[in-house]
mmCIF file of C-alpha atoms in Angstrom:
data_model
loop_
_atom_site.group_PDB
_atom_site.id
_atom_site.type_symbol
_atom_site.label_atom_id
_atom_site.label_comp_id
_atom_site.label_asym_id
_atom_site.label_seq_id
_atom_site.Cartn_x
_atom_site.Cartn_y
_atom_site.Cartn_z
ATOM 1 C CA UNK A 1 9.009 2.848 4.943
ATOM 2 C CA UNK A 2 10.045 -0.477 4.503
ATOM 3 C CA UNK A 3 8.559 -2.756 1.396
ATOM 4 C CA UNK A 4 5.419 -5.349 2.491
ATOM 5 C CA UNK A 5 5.913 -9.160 2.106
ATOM 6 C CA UNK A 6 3.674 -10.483 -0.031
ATOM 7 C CA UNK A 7 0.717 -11.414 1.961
ATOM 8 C CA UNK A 8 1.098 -8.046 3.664
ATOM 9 C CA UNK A 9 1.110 -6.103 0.186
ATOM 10 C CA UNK A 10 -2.142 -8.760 -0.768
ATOM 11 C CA UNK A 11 -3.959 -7.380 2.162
ATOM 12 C CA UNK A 12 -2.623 -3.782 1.708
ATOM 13 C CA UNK A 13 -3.879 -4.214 -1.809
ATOM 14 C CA UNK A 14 -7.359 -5.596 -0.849
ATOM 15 C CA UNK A 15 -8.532 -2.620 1.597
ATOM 16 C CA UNK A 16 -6.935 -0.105 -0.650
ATOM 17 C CA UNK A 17 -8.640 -1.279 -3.699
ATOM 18 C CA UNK A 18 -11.773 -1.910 -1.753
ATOM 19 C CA UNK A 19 -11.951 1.519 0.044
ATOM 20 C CA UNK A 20 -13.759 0.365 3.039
ATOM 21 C CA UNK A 21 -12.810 -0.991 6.381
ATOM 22 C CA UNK A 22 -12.996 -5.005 6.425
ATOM 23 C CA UNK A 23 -12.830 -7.780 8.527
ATOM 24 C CA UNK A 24 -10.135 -10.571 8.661
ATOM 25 C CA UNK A 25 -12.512 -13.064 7.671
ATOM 26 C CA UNK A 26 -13.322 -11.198 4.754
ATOM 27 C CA UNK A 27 -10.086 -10.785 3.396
ATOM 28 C CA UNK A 28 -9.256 -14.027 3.944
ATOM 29 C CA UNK A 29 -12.623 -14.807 1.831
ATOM 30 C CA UNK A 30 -11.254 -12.618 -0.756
ATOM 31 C CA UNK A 31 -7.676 -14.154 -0.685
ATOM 32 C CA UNK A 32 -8.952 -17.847 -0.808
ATOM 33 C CA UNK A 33 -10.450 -17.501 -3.836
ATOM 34 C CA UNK A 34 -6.955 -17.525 -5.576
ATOM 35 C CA UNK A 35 -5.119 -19.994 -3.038
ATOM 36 C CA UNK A 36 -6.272 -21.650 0.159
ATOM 37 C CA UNK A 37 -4.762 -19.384 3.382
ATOM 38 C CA UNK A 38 -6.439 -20.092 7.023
ATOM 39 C CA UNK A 39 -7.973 -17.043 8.795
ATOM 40 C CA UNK A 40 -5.097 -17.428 11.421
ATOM 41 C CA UNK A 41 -2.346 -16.232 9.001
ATOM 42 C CA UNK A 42 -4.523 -12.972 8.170
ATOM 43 C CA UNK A 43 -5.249 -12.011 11.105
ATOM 44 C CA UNK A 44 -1.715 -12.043 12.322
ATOM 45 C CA UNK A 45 -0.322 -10.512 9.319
ATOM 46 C CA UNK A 46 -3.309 -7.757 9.936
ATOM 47 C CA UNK A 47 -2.177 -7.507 13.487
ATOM 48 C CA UNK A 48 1.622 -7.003 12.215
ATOM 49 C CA UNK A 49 0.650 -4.286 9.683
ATOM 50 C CA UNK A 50 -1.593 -2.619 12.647
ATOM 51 C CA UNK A 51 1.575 -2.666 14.560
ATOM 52 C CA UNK A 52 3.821 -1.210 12.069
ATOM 53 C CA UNK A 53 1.090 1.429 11.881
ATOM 54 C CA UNK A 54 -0.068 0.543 7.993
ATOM 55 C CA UNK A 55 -3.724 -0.499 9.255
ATOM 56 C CA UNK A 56 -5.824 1.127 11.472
ATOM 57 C CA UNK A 57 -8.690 -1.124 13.723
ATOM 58 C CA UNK A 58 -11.774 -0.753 15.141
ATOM 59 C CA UNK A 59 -13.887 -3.170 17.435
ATOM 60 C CA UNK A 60 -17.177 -4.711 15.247
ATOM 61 C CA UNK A 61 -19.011 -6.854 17.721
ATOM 62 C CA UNK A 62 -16.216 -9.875 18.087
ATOM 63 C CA UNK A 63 -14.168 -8.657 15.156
ATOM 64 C CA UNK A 64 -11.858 -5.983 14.221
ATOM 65 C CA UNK A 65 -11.916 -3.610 11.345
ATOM 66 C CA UNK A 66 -9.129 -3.173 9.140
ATOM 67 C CA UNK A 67 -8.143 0.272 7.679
ATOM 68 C CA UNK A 68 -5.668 1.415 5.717
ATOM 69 C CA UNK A 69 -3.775 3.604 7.284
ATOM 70 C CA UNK A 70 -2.430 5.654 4.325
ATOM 71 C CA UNK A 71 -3.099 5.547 0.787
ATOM 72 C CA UNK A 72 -1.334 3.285 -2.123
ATOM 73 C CA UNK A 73 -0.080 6.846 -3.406
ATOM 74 C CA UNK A 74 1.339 7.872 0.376
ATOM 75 C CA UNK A 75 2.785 4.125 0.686
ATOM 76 C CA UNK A 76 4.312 4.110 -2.976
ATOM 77 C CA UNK A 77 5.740 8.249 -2.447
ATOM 78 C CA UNK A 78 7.393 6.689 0.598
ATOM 79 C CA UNK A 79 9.098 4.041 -0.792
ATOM 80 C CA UNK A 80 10.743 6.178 -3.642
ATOM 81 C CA UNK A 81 11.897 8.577 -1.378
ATOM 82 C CA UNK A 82 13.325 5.725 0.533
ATOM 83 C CA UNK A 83 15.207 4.630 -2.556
ATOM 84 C CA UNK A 84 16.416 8.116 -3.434
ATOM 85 C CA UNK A 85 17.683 8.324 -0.044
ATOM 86 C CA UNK A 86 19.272 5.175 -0.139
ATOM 87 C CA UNK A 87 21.153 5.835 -3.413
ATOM 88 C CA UNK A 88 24.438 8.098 -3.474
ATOM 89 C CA UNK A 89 23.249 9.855 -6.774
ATOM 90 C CA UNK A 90 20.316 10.488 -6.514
ATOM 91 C CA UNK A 91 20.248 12.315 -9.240
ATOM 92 C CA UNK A 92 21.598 9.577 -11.717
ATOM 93 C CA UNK A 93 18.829 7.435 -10.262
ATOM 94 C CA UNK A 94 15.825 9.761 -11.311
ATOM 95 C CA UNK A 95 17.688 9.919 -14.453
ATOM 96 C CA UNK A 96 17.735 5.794 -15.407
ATOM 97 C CA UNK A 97 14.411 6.370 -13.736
ATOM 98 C CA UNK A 98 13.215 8.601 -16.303
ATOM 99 C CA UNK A 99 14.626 6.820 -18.911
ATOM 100 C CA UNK A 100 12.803 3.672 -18.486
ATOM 101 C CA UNK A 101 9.282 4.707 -17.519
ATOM 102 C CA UNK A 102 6.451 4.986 -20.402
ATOM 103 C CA UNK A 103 5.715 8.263 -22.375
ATOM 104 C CA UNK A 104 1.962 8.571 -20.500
ATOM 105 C CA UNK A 105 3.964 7.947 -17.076
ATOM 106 C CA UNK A 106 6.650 11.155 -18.150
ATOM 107 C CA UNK A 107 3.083 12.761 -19.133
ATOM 108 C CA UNK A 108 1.951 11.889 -15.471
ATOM 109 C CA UNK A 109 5.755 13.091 -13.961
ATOM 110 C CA UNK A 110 5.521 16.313 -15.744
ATOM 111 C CA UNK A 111 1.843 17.014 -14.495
ATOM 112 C CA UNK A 112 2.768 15.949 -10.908
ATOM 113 C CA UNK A 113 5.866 17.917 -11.172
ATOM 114 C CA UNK A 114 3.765 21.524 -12.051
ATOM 115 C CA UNK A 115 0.857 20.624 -9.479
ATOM 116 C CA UNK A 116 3.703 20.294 -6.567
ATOM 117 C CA UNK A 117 5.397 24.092 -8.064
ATOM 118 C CA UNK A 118 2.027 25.513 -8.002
ATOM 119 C CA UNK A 119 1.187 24.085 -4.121
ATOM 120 C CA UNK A 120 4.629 25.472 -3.364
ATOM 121 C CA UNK A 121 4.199 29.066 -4.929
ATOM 122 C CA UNK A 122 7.236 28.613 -7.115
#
């Protein structure tokens, strides 16, 4: 899965921190209140990120509905696994992973790690 540009990962961010379907308009309500953007840029970047299947839509009178079409977690899982795919050690690359991330985030790793043993039966 390939990384969003930053207006897509603003919109992304909106409807997945928002939970709810929404309206170009609205984000673009939303996004203007940190820097002017017209209502013509959204919508196409919504269109492109319905395209590359990341929103779903649904016809609201005139408008469309925006849905995400996976979850930050799904979107963020992908991404890793993209760069673990992409490296030729993986391996050494969890590793300097590891090494950097916080002691509550190796908490989180460990606990993620023994829910995804238990889901497998191993």
């Amino acid at each position: 899965m390939r990384q969003l540009g930053e207006l897509e990962a603003e919109i992304m961010d909106r409807l997945w921190t928002w939970g709810r379907p929404a309206t170009a308009r609205e984000i673009r309500d939303d996004l203007n209140r940190k820097r002017p953007i017209a209502y013509s840029t959204v919508k196409t970047v919504a269109e492109i990120l319905f395209g590359k299947g990341m929103l779903t839509r649904e016809k609201d009178g005139r408008a469309w509905l925006y849905t995400a079409a996976c979850t930050r977690q799904r979107y963020t899982a992908a991404r890793m696994s993209d760069a673990l795919e992409g490296s030729p050690d993986p391996a050494g690359a969890l590793l300097s992973f590891v090494e950097q991330i916080s002691a509550d985030e190796v908490q989180a790793l460990r606990s993620a790690l023994r829910a995804a043993r238990r889901r497998s039966g191993s």
